[in-house]
Coordinates of C-alpha atoms and ligand atoms in Angstrom, one line a residue:
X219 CA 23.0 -4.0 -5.4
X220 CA 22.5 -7.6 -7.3
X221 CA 19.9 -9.7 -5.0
X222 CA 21.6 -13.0 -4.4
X223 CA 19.7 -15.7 -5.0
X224 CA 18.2 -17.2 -1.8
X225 CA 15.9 -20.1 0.1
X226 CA 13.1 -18.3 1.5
X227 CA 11.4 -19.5 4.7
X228 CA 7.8 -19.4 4.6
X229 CA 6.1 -19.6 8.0
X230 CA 1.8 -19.7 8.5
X231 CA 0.8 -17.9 11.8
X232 CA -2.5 -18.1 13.0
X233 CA -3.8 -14.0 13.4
X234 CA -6.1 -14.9 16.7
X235 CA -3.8 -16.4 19.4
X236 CA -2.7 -15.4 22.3
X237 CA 0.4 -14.9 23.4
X238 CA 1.8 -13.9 19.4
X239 CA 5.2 -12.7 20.8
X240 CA 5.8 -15.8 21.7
X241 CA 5.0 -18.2 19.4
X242 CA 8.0 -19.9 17.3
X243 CA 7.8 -18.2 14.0
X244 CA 7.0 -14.6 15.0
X245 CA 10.6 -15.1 17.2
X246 CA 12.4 -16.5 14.5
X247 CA 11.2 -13.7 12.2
X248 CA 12.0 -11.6 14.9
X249 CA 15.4 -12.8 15.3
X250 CA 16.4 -12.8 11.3
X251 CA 15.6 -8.9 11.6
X252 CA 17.9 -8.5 14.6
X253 CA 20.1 -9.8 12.0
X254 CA 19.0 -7.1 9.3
X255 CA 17.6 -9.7 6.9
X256 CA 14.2 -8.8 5.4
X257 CA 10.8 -10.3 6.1
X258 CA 7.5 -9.9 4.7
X259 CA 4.7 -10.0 7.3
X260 CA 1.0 -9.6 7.2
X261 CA -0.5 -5.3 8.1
X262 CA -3.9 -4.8 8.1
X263 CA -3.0 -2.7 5.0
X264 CA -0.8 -4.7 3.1
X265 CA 1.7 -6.9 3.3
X266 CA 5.0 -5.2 4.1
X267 CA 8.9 -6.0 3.6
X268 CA 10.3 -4.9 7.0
X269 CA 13.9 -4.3 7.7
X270 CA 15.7 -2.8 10.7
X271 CA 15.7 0.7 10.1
X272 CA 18.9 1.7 12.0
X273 CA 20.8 -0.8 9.4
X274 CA 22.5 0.5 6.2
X275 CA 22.7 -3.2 5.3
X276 CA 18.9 -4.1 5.9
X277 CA 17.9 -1.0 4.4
X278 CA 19.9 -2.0 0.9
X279 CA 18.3 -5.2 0.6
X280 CA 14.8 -4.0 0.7
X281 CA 15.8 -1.7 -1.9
X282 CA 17.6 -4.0 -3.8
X283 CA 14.6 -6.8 -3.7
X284 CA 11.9 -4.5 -4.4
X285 CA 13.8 -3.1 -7.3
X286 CA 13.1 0.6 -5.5
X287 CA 14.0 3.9 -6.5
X288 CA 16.4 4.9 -3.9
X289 CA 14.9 8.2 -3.6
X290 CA 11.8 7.2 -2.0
X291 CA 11.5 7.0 1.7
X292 CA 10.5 4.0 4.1
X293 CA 7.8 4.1 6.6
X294 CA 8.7 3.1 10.0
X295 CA 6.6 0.9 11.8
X296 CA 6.7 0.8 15.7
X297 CA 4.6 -1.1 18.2
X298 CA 4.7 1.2 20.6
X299 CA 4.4 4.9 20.9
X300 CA 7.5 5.4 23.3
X301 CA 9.7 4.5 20.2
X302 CA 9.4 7.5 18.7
X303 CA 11.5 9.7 20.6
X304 CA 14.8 7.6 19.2
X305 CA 14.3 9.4 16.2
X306 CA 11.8 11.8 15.8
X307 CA 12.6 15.4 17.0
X308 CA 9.0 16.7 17.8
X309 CA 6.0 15.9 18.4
X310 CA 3.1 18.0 16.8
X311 CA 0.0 18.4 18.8
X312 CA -2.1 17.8 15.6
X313 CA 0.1 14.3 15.4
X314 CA -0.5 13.7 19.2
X315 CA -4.2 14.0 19.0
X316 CA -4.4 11.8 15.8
X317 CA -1.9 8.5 17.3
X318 CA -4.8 8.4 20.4
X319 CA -7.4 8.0 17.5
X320 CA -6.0 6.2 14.9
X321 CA -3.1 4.3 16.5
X322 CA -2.7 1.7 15.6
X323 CA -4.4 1.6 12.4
X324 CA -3.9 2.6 8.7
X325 CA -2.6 6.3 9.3
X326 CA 1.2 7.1 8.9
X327 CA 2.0 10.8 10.0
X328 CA 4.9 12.5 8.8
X329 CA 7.0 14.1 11.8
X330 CA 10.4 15.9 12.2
X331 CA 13.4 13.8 11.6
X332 CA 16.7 13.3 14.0
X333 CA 19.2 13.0 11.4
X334 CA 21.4 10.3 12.0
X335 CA 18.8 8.4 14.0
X336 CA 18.2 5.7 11.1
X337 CA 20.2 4.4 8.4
X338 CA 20.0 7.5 5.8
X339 CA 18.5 5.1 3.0
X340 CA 15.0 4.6 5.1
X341 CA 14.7 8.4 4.8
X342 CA 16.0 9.0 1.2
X343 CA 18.0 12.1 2.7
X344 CA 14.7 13.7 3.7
X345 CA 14.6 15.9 7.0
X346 CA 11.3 14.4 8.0
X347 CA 10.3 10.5 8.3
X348 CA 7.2 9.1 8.1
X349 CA 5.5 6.7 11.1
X350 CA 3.0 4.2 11.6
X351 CA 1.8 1.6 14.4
X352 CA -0.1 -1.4 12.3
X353 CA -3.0 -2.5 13.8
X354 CA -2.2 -6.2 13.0
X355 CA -1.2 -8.5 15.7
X356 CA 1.5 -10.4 13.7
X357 CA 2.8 -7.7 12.6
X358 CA 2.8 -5.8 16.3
X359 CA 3.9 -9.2 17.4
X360 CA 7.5 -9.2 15.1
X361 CA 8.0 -5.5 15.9
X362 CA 8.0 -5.2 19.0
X363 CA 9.7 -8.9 19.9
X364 CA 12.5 -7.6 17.7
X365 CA 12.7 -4.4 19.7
X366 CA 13.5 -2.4 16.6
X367 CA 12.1 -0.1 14.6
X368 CA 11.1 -1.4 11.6
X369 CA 11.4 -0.1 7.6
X370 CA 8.5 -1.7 5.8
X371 CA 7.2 -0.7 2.4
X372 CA 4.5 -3.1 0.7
X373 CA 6.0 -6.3 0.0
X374 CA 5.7 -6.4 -3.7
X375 CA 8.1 -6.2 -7.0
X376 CA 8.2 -1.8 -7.7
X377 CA 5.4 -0.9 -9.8
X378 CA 3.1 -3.7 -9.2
X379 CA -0.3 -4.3 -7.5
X380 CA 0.9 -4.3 -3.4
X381 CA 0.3 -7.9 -1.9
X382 CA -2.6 -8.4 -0.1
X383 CA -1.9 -12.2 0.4
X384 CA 1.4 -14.2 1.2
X385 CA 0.8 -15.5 -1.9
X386 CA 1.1 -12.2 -4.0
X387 CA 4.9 -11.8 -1.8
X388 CA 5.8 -15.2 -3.2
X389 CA 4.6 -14.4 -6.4
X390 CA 6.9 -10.7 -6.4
X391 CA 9.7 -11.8 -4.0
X392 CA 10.3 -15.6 -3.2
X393 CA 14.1 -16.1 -3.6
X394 CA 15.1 -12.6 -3.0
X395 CA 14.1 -11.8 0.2
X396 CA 14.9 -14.3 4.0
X397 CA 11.6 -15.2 5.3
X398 CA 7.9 -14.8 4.6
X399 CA 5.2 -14.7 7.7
X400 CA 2.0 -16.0 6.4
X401 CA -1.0 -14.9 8.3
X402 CA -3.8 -14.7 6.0
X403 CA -5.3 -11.8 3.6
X404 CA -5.4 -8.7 4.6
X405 CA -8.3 -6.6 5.5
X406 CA -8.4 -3.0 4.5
X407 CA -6.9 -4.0 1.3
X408 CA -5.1 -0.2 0.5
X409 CA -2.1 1.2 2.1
X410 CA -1.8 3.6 5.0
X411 CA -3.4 7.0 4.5
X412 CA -0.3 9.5 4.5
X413 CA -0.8 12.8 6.8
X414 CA 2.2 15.7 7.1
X415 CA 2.0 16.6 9.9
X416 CA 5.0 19.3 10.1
X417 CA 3.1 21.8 8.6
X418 CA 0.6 24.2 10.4
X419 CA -2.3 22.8 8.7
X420 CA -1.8 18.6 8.2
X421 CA -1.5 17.7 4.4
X422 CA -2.5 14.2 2.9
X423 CA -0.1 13.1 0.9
X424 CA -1.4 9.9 -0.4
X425 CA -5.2 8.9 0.7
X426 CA -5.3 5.2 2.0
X427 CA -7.4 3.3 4.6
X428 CA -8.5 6.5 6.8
X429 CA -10.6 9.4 5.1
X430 CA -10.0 12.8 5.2
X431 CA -13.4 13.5 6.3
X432 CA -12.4 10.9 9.6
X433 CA -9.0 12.9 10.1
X434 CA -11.1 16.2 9.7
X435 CA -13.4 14.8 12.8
X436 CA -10.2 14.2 14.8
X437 CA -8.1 17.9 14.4
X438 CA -10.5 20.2 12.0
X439 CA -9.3 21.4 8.4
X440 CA -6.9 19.0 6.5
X441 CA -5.8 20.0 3.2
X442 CA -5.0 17.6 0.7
X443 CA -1.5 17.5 -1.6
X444 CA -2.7 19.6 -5.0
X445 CA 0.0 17.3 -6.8
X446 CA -3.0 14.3 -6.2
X447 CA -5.5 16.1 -8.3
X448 CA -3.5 17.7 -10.7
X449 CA -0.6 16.0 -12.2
X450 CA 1.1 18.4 -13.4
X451 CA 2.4 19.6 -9.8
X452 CA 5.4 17.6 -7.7
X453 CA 4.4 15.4 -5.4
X454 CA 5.3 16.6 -1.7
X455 CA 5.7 12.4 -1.2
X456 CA 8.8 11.3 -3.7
X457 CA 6.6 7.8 -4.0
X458 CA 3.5 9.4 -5.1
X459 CA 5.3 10.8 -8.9
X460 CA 5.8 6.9 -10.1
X461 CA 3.5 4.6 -12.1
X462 CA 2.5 1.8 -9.5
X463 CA 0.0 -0.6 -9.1
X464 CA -0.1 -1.2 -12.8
X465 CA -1.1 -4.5 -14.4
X466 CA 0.5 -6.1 -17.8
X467 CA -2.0 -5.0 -20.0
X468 CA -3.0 -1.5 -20.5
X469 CA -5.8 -0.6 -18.2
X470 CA -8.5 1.9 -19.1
X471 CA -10.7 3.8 -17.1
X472 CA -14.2 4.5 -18.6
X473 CA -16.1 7.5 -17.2
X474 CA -19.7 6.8 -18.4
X475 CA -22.5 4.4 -18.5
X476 CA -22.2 0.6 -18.2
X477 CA -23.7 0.6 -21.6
X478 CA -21.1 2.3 -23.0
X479 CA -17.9 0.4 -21.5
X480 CA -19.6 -2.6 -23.3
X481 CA -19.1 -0.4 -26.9
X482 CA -15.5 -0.5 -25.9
X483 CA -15.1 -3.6 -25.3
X484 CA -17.3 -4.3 -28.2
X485 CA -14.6 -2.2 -30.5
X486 CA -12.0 -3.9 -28.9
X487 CA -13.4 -7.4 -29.6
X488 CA -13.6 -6.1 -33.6
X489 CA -10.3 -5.6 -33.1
X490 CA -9.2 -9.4 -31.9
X491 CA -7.7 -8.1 -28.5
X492 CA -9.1 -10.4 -25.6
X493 CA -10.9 -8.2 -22.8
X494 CA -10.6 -7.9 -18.8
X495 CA -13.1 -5.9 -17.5
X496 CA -12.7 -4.5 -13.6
X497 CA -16.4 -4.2 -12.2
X498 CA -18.4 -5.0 -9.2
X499 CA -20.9 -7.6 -8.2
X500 CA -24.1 -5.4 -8.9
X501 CA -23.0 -4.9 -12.5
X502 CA -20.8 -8.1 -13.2
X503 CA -23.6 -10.1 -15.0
X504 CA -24.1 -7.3 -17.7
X505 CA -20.8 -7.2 -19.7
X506 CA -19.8 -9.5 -22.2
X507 CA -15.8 -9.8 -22.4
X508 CA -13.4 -12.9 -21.9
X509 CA -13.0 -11.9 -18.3
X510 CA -14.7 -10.4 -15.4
X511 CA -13.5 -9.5 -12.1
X512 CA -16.5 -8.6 -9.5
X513 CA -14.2 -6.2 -7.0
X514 CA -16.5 -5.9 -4.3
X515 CA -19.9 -4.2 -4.0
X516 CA -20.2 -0.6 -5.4
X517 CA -22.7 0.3 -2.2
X518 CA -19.6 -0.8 0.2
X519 CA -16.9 0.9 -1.1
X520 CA -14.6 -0.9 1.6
X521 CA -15.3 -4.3 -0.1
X522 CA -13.9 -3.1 -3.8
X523 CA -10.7 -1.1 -1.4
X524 CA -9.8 -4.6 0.0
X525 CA -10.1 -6.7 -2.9
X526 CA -8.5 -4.1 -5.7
X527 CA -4.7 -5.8 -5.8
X528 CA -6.4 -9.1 -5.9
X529 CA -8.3 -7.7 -8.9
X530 CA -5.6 -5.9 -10.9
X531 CA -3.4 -9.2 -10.5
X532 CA -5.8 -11.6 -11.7
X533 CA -5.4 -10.1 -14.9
X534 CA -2.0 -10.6 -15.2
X535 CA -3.2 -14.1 -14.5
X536 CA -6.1 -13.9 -17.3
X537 CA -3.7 -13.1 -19.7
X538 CA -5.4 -10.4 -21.4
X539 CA -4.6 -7.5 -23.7
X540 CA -6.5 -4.7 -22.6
X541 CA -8.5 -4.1 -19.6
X542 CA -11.4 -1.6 -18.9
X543 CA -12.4 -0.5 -15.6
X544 CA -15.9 1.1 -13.9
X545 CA -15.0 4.2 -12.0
X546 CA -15.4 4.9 -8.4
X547 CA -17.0 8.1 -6.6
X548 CA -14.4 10.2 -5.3
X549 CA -15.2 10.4 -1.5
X550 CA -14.9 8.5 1.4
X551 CA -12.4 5.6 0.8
X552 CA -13.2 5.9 -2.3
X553 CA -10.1 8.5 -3.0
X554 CA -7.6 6.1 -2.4
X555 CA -9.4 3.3 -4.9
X556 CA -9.6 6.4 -7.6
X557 CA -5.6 7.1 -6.5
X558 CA -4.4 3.6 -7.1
X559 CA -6.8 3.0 -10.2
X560 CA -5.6 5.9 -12.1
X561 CA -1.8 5.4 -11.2
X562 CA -2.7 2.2 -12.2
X563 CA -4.1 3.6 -15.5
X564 CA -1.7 5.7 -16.3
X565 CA -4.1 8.7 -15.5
X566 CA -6.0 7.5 -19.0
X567 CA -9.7 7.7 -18.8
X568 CA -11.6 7.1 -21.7
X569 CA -15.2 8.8 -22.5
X570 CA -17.9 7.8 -25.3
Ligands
TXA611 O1 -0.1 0.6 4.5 C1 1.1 1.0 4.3 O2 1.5 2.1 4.5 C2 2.1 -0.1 3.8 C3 2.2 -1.2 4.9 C4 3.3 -2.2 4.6 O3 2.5 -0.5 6.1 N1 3.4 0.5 3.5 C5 3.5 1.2 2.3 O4 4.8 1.6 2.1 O5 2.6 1.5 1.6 P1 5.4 2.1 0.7 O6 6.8 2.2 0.9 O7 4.9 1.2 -0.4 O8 4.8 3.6 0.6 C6 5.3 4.6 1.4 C7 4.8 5.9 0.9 C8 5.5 6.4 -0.3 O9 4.5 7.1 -1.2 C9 6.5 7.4 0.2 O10 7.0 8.3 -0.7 C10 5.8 8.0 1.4 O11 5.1 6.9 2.0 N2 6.7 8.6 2.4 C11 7.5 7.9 3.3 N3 8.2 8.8 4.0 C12 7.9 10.0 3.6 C13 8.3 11.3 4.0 N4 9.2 11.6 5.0 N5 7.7 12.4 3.4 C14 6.7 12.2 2.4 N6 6.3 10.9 2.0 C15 6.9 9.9 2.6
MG612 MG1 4.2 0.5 -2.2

């Protein structure tokens, strides 16, 4: 579908009143939904581009202004838990036990689906859909005043860094979407850990703001998708197979010292190419390139996960040719910055 050109409306909400659901902008942003136009609002994730997820109609322009691949499902955001039984068919006690802990928050879990229940395109034909409660109150605020449940992937053009300001929404979508709901940065800065939970032992399907080690406290043995480690398997979650996140330039990862990302960027200076170099505050002040990004502090991995789209955009921004990045351990939150960093990458890591 073309995206007709539109005026966006661009409201600023202030994340700690009181009474949310009935301030003027959340209702109006409420109301356009009611209406199946799309809005971007503030998670505590990312930003997302909800829709109502019973509508063909809504469901084609989220598509249509994200420049989606229609084979990749929606989440569905509720406020409440007592919407799931419009259209989910079961409940699994492993799912059960992890919505008292984690709900809301950044966890979606992937339950049995009613076919039928939602418009077919927030499900991508699939006979399971994925769920999450946000633990943002804006966001909370515009679900449950619109009384729907609401399709909401992260708010940005397909393929590039997810918003974690309105700003990065204007930048991907102003003209092409109805509304925007301004409520500041968000904070965990990655998307929703993904959990199935349909199968006897719960899969992770795309690591994200809650560790496996914190779901393993909560229900015992999790596995994790095999297609996430090796990339030669199909990924169980259609989203998980396409390059995302990715920057203009070509990023690098470098697996090695900080002595020897500065020989590549050395070589790439030889070569005339200006350099953007991903790092964090304890090692910023050693490399010499044309531009730096500090992405948080390497001994609080949660700083670098909230501040990682902010990074790989402000290269864009920089203008640069070729980027090279530090690496991250792989524990912890720390999967889901290695996940999105070598999507991001292209999977290319680079060793002296
Ligand atoms: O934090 C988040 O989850 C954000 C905010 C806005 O809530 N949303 C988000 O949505 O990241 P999106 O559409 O960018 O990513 C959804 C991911 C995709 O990888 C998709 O394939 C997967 O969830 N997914 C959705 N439904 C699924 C299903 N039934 N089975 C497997 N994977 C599913
Ligand atoms: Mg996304």
């Amino acid at each position: 579908m073309k995206v007709k050109n539109m005026d966006t409306t661009y409201w600023s909400v202030d994340k700690n009143v009181d009474n949310m659901e009935n301030y003027p902008q959340i209702a109006q942003a409420a109301d356009l939904l009611t209406k199946n136009e799309v809005v971007a609002f503030p998670t505590e994730t990312v930003y997302g581009l909800g829709g109502n997820a019973k509508s063909d109609d809504a469901i084609r322009k989220i598509f249509a202004a994200k420049g989606r691949p229609s084979d990749n499902p929606l989440i569905i955001h509720i406020a409440a838990k007592s919407q799931l039984h419009e259209f989910v068919v079961q409940v699994p006690a492993t799912a059960e036990k992890l919505m008292d802990h984690f709900w809301p928050g950044p966890l979606t879990i992937i339950f049995p689906y009613q076919k039928g229940s939602l418009s077919d395109g927030a499900t991508a034909g699939l006979d399971t859909v994925g769920v999450r409660m946000p633990a943002h109150p804006v966001a909370l605020a515009i679900i449950k005043k619109s009384g729907l449940p609401i399709a909401a992937p992260s708010a940005n053009q397909s393929g590039r860094p997810s918003p974690t300001s309105a700003l990065h929404v204007k930048e991907d979508l102003a003209g092409k979407i109805a509304a925007i709901v301004d409520g500041g940065t968000t904070g965990v800065g990655v998307e929703s850990t993904v959990i199935d939970c349909t199968s006897e032992v719960p899969v992770i399907l795309r690591p994200g703001g809650v560790t496996k080690e914190q779901l393993e406290e909560v229900i015992g043995e999790v596995r994790v998708d095999p297609a996430l480690t090796d990339t030669s398997e199909k990924p169980k979650s259609p989203g998980m197979k396409y390059r995302h996140y990715a920057p203009d330039a070509p990023l690098y990862l470098v697996d090695g010292s900080r002595e020897e990302l500065q020989e590549f960027i050395n070589e790439g200076k030889k070569a005339g190419l200006k350099i953007g170099v991903l790092t964090t505050k304890e090692n910023a002040a050693f490399y010499d390139a044309d531009y730096i990004f500090a992405c948080g502090e390497r001994a609080q991995l949660e700083t670098v996960a909230s501040s990682i789209y902010e990074a790989l955009r402000s290269f864009n921004k920089a203008d640069v040719d070729v980027i090279y990045s530090e690496m991250f351990p792989n524990e912890g939150v720390g999967n889901a910055i290695m996940n999105r960093l070598m999507k991001a990458a292209g999977q290319r890591v680079l060793k002296k």
